[in-house]
Tab-separated table of C-alpha atoms in Angstrom:
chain	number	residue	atom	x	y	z
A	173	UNK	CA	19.041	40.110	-55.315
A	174	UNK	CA	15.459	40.099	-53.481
A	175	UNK	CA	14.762	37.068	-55.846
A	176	UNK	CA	17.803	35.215	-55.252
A	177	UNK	CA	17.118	36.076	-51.220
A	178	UNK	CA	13.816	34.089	-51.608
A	179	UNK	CA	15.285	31.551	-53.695
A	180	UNK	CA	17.237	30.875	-50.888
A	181	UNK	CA	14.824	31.307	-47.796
A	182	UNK	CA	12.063	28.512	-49.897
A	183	UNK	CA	15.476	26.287	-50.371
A	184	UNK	CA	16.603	26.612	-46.535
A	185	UNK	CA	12.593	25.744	-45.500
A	186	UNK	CA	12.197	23.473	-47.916
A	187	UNK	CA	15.339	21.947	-46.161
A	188	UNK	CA	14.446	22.202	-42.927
A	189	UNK	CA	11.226	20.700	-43.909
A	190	UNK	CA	12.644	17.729	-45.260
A	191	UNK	CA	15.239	17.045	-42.402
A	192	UNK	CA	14.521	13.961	-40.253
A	193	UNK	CA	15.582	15.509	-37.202
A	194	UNK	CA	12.689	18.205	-37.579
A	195	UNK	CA	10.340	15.113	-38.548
A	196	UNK	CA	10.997	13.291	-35.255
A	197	UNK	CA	11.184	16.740	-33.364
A	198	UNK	CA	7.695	17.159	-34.821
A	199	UNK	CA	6.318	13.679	-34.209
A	200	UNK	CA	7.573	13.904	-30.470
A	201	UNK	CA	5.464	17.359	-29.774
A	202	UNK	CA	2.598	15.733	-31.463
A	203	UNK	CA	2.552	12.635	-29.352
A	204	UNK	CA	3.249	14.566	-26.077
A	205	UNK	CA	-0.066	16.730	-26.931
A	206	UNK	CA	-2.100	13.797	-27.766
A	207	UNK	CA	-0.863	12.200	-23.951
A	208	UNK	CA	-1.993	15.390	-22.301
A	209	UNK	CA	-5.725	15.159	-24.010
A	210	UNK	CA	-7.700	12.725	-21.998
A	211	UNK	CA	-7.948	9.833	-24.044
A	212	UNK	CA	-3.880	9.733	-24.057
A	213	UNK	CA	-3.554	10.241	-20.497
A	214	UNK	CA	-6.099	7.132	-20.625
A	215	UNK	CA	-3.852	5.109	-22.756
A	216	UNK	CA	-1.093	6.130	-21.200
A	217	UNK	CA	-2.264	4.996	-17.392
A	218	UNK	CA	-3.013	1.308	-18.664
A	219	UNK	CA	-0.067	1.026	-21.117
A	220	UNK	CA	1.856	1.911	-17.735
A	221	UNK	CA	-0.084	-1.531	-16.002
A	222	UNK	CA	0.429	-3.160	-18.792
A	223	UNK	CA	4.629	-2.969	-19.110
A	224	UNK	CA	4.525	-3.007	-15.254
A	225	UNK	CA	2.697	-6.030	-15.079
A	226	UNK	CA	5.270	-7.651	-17.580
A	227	UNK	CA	8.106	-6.534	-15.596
A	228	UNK	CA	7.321	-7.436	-12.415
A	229	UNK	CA	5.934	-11.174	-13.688
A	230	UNK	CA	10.008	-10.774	-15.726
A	231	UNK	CA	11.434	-9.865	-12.009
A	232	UNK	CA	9.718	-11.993	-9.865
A	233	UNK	CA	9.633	-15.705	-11.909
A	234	UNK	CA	13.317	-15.767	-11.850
A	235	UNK	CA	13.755	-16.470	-8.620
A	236	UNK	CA	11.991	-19.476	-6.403
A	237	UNK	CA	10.549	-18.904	-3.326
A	238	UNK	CA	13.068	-20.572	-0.555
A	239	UNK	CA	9.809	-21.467	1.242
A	240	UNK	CA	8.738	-24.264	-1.011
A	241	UNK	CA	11.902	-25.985	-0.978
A	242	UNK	CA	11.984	-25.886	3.528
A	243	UNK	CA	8.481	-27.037	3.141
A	244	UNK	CA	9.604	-30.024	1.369
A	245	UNK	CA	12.172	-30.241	3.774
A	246	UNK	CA	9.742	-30.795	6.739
A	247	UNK	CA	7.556	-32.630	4.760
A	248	UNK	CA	10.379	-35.387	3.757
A	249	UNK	CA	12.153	-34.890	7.664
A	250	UNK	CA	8.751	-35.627	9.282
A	251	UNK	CA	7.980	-38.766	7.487
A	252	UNK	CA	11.607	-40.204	7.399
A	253	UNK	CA	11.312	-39.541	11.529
A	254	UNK	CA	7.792	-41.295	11.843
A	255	UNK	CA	9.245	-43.884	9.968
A	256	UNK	CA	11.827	-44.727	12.320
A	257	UNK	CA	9.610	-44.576	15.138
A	258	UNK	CA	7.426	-47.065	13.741
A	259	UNK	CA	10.159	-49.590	13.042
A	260	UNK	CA	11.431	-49.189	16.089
A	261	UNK	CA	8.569	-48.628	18.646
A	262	UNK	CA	5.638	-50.121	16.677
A	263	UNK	CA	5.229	-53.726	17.769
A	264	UNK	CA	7.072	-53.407	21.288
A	265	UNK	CA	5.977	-50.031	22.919
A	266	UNK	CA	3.128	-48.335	21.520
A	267	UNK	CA	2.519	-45.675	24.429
A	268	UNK	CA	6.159	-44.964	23.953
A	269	UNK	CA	5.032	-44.791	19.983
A	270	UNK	CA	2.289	-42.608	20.412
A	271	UNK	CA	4.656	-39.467	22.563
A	272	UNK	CA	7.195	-39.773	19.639
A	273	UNK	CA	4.976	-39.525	17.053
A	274	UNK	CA	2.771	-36.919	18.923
A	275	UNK	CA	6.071	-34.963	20.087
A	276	UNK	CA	7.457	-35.036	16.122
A	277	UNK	CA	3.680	-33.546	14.783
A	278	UNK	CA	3.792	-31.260	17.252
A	279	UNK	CA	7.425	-29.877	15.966
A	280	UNK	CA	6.155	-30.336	12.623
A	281	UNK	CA	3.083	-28.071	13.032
A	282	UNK	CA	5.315	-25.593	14.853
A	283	UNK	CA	8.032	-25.214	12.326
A	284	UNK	CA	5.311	-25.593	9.198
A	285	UNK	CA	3.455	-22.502	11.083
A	286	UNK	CA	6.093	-20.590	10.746
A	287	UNK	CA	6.704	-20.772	7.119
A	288	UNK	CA	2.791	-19.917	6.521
A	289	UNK	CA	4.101	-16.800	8.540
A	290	UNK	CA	6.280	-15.832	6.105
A	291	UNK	CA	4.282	-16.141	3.577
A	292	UNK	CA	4.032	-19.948	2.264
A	293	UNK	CA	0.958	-20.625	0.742
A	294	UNK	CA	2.174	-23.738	-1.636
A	295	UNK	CA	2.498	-21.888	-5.069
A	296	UNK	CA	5.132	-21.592	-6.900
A	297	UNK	CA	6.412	-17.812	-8.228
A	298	UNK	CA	5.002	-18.699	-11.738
A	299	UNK	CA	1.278	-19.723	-9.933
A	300	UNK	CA	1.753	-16.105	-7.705
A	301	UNK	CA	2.819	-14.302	-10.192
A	302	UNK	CA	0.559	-14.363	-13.649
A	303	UNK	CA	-0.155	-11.678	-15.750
A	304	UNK	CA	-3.920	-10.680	-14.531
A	305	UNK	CA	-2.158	-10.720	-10.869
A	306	UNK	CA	0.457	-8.744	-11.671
A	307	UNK	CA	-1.802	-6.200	-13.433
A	308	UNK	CA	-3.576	-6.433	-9.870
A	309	UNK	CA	-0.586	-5.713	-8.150
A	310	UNK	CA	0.217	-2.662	-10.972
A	311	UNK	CA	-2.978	-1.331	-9.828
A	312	UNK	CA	-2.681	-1.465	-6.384
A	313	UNK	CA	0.960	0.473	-6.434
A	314	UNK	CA	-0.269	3.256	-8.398
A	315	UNK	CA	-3.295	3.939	-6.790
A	316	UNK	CA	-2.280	3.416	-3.532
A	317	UNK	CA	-4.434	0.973	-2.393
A	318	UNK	CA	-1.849	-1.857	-1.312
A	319	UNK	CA	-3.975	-4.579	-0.654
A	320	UNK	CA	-1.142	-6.276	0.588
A	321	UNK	CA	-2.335	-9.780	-0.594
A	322	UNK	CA	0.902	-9.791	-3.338
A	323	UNK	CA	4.485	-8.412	-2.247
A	324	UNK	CA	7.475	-8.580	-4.780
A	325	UNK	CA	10.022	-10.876	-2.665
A	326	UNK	CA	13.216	-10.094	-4.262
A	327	UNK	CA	15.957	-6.886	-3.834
A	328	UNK	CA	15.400	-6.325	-7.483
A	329	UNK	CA	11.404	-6.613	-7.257
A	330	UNK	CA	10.958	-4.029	-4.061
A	331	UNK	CA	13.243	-2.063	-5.497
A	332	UNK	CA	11.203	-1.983	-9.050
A	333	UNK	CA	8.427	-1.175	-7.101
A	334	UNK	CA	9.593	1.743	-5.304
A	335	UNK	CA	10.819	3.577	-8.925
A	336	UNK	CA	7.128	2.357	-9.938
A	337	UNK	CA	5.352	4.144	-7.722
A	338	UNK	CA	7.249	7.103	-7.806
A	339	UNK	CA	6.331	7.580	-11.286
A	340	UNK	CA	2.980	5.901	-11.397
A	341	UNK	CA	1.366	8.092	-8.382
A	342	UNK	CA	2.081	11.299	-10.245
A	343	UNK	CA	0.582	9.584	-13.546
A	344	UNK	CA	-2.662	8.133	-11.547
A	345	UNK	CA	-2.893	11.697	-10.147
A	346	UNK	CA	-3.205	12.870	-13.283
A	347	UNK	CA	-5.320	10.516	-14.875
A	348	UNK	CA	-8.054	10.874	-11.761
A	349	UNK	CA	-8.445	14.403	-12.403
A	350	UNK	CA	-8.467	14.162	-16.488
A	351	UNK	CA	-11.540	11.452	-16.551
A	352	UNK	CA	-13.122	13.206	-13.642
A	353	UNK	CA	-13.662	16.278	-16.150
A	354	UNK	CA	-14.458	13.887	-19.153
A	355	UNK	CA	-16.697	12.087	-16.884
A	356	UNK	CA	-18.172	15.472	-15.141
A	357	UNK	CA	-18.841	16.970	-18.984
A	358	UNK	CA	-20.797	13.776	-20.194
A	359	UNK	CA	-22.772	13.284	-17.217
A	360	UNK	CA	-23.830	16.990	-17.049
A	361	UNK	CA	-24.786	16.851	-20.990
A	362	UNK	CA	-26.900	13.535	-19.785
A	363	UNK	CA	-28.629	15.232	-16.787
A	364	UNK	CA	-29.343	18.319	-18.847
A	365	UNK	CA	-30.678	16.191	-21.926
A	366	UNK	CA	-33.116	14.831	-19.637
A	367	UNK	CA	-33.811	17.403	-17.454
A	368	UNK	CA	-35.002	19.597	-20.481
A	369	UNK	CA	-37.152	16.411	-22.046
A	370	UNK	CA	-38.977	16.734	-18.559
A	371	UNK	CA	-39.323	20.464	-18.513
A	372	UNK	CA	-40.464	20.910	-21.799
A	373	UNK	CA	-43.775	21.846	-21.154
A	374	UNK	CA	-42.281	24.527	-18.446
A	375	UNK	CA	-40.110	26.377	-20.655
A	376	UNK	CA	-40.950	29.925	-18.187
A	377	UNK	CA	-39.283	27.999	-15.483
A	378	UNK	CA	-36.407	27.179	-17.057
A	379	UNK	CA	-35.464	31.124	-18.105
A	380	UNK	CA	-34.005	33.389	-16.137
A	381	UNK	CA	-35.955	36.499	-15.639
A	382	UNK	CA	-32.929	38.584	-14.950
A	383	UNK	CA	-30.803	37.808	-18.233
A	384	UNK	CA	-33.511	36.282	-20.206
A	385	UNK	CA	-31.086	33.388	-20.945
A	386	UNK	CA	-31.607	29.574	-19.843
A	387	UNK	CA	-31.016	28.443	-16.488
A	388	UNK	CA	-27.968	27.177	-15.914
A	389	UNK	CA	-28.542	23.266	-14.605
A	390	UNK	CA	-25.951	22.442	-11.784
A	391	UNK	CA	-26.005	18.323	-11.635
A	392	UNK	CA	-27.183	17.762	-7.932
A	393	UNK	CA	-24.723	16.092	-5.204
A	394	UNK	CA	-28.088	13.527	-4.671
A	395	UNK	CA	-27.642	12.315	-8.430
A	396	UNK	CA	-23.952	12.076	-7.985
A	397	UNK	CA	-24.341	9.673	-4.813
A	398	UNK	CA	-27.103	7.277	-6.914
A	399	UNK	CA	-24.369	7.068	-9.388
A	400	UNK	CA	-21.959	5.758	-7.485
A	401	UNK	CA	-24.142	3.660	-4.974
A	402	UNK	CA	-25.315	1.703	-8.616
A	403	UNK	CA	-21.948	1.092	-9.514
A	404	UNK	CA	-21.120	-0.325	-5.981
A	405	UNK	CA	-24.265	-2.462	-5.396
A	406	UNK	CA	-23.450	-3.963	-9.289
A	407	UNK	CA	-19.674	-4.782	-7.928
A	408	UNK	CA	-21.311	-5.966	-5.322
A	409	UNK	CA	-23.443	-8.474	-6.976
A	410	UNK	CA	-20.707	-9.364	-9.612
A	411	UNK	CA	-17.703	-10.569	-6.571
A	412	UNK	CA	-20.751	-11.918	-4.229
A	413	UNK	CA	-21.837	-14.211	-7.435
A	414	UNK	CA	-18.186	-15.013	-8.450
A	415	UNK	CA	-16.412	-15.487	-5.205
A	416	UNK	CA	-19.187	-16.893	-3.183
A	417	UNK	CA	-18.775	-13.925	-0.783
A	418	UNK	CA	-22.015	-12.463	0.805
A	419	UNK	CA	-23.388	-9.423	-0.057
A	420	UNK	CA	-21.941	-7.450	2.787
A	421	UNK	CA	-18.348	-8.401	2.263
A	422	UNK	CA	-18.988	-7.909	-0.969
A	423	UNK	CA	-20.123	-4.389	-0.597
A	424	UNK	CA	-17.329	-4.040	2.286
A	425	UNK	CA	-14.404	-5.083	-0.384
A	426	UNK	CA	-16.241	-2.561	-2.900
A	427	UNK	CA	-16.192	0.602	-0.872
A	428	UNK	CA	-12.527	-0.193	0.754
A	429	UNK	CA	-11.561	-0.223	-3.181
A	430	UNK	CA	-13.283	2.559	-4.279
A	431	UNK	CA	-12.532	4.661	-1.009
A	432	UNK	CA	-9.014	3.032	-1.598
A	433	UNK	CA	-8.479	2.287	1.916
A	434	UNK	CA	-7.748	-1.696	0.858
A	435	UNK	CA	-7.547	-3.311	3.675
A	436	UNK	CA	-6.460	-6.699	1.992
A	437	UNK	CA	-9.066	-9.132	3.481
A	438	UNK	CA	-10.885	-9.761	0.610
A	439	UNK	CA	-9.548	-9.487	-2.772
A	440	UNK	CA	-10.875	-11.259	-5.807
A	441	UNK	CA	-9.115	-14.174	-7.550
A	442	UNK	CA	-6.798	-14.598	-4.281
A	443	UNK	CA	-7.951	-18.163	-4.288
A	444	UNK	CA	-5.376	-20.590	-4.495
A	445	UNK	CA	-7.345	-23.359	-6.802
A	446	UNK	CA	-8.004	-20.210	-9.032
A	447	UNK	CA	-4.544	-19.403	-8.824
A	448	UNK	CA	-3.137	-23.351	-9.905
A	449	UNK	CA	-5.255	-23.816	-12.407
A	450	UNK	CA	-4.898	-20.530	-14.310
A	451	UNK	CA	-8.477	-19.208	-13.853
A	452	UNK	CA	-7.925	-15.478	-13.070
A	453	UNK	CA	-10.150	-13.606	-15.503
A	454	UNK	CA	-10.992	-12.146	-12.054
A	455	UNK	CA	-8.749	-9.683	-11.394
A	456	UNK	CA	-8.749	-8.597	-15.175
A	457	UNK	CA	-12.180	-7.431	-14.610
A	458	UNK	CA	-11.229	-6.178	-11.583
A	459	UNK	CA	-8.780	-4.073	-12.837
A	460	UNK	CA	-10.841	-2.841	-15.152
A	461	UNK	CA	-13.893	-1.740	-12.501
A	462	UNK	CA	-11.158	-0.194	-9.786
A	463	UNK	CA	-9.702	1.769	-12.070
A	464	UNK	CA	-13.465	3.231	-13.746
A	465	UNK	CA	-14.692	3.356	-10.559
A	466	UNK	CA	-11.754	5.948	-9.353
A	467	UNK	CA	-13.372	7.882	-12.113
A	468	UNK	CA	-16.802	7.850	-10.980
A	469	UNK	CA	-15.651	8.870	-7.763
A	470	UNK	CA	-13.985	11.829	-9.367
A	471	UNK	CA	-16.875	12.485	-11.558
A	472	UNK	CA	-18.532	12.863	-8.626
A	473	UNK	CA	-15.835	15.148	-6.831
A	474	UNK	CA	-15.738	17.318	-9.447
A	475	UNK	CA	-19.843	18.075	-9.815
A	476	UNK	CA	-20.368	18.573	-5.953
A	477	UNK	CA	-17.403	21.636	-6.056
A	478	UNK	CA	-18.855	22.848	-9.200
A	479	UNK	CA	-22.561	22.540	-7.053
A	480	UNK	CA	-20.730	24.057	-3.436
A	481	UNK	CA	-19.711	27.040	-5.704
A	482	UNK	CA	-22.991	27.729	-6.839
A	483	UNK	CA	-24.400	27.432	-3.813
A	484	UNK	CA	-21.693	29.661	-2.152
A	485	UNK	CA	-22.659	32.017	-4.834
A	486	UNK	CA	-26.169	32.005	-4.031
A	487	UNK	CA	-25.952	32.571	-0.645
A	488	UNK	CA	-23.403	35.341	-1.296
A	489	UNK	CA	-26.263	36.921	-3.074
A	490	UNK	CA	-28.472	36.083	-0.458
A	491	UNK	CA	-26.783	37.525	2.316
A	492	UNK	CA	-26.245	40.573	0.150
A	493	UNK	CA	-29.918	41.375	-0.202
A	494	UNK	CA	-30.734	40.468	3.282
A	495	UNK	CA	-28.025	42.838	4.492
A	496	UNK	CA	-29.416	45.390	1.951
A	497	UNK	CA	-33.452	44.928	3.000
A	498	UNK	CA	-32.069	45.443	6.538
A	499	UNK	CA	-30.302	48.254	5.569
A	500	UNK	CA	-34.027	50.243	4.134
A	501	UNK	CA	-35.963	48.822	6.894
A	502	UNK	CA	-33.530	50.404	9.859
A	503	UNK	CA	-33.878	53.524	7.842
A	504	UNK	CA	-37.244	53.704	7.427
A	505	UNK	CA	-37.200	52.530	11.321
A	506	UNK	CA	-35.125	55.832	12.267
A	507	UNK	CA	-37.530	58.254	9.704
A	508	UNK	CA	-34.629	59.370	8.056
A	509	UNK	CA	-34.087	58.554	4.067
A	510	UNK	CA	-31.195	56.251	2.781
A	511	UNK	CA	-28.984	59.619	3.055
A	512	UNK	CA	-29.362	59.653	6.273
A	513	UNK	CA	-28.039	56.181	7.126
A	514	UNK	CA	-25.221	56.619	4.959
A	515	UNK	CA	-24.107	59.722	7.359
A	516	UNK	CA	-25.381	57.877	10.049
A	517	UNK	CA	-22.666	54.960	9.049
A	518	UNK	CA	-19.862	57.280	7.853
A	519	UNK	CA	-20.140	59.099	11.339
């Protein structure tokens, strides 16, 4: 019986094993683990940019902007009316020419101002909306930086983008504090590689004389702060030398990124020749410094709390045995022993 019992338990898990619903049940768990490690979380932040860039290029192509076609509209109204006034007016009036024609500008300026108001620029969706600006756009949903520079113009587009960020904040959120501790951990190895090449001839220093153990290295807030001022001074000299900006709107645009206040003013590859003539490698690299530099900057969040604890701690300890040597020297102050201060509290 017992052997026909575990005949039958091997057959069911052998079974079980082999069914295809336990394979994919299996694959699924495994590929929601590897998406919570940091590399996934990673993969998973861009791959999100990526399919949102697609969708929203998808979304927005399909319909033309109703701008371009009014613009025409003046364009061809304006001439057909300065037309007529110079048949008519030409060769017999020409003061009477010159109010007409300067009365018809006039209205054309007016009513050509007002389509640059709402938005007209002279691009067509396709020119607006390529892949690297899209992934720009991506970028500035999820992050929350809204540049404002691009804005989906259809129902279907603002309404993509408002399911978008609803799941892309949460997913940003998650990614800025996952590379922050990757980042933290490979910095601190880095500072603590060289900090014990440079000590090496002061290994007394470096032990505790308490424990006996190593010091424990905290990465200083100063060495945080160099970090991230390199990273902005080389953005800074990468958009100056690529957009022609100088170096202080180029540091400006930097720090609004990084800081992700994005103020809109300056953002790279906005250019319209860029735009028309498909040169937008830009905003790829863009992308791609925004979204390390959000790292950095919690990298560097994440070592100056671990470095306030520490120091908390310290002065904890400090206060403690500042309390305690007041504590002996108002005894010995009063002549009585330790004893006696106690009672002297307790009563």
């Amino acid at each position: 019986m017992r052997q026909r019992a575990s005949v039958r338990s091997r057959g069911s898990s052998s079974t079980a094993g082999s069914d295809p619903r336990e394979k994919i049940k299996d694959c699924c768990r495994k590929f929601v683990a590897f998406m919570c490690t940091q590399v996934g979380v990673g993969a998973l932040i861009v791959g999100y940019a990526l399919v949102g860039a697609a969708a929203f290029m998808s979304i927005e192509t399909q319909e033309k902007n109703p701008t371009l076609e009014q613009a025409m509209n003046l364009r061809r109204n304006c001439a057909m009316d300065l037309w007529t006034i110079v048949e008519e007016q030409n060769l017999f009036n020409g003061s009477v020419w010159r109010r007409e024609t300067d009365e018809i500008l006039m209205r054309f300026q007016t009513d050509f101002a007002k389509l640059v108001k709402k938005g007209y620029d002279g691009r067509t969706p396709d020119e607006v909306w390529t892949f690297p600006a899209a992934l720009m756009f991506c970028l500035s949903v999820f992050t929350m930086i809204g540049y404002g520079n691009m804005v989906p113009r259809t129902q279907w587009g603002k309404g993509t983008t408002v399911i978008y960020a609803t799941f892309g904040i949460p997913l940003y959120i998650l990614y800025f504090m996952s590379m922050g501790r990757v980042l933290a951990q490979c910095f601190k190895w880095l500072y603590r590689w060289f900090h014990e090449c440079s000590h090496e001839a002061d290994e007394g220093q470096s032990i505790d004389p308490e424990s006996g153990l190593p010091k424990k290295v905290i990465v200083p807030s100063t060495a945080c702060l160099w970090v991230i001022i390199a990273y902005i001074v080389t953005g800074t000299v990468m958009f100056a030398e690529w957009e022609s900006w100088n170096y202080l709107d180029s540091a400006y645009f930097c720090v609004t990124s990084l800081c992700k206040i994005g103020i809109g003013d300056f953002v790279p590859g906005a250019n319209i020749l860029d735009s028309q003539s498909g040169k937008q490698t830009k905003l790829a690299i863009n992308f791609v410094y925004m979204l390390f530099g959000m790292g950095l900057v919690a990298m560097a969040y994440n070592l100056m709390r671990e470095e306030v604890r520490v120091k908390m701690k310290e002065m904890k300890e400090d206060l403690r045995l500042c309390m305690e040597d007041l504590r002996l020297r108002f005894a010995r102050c009063c002549g009585g022993g330790e004893k006696d201060l106690d009672e002297f509290y307790f009563d």
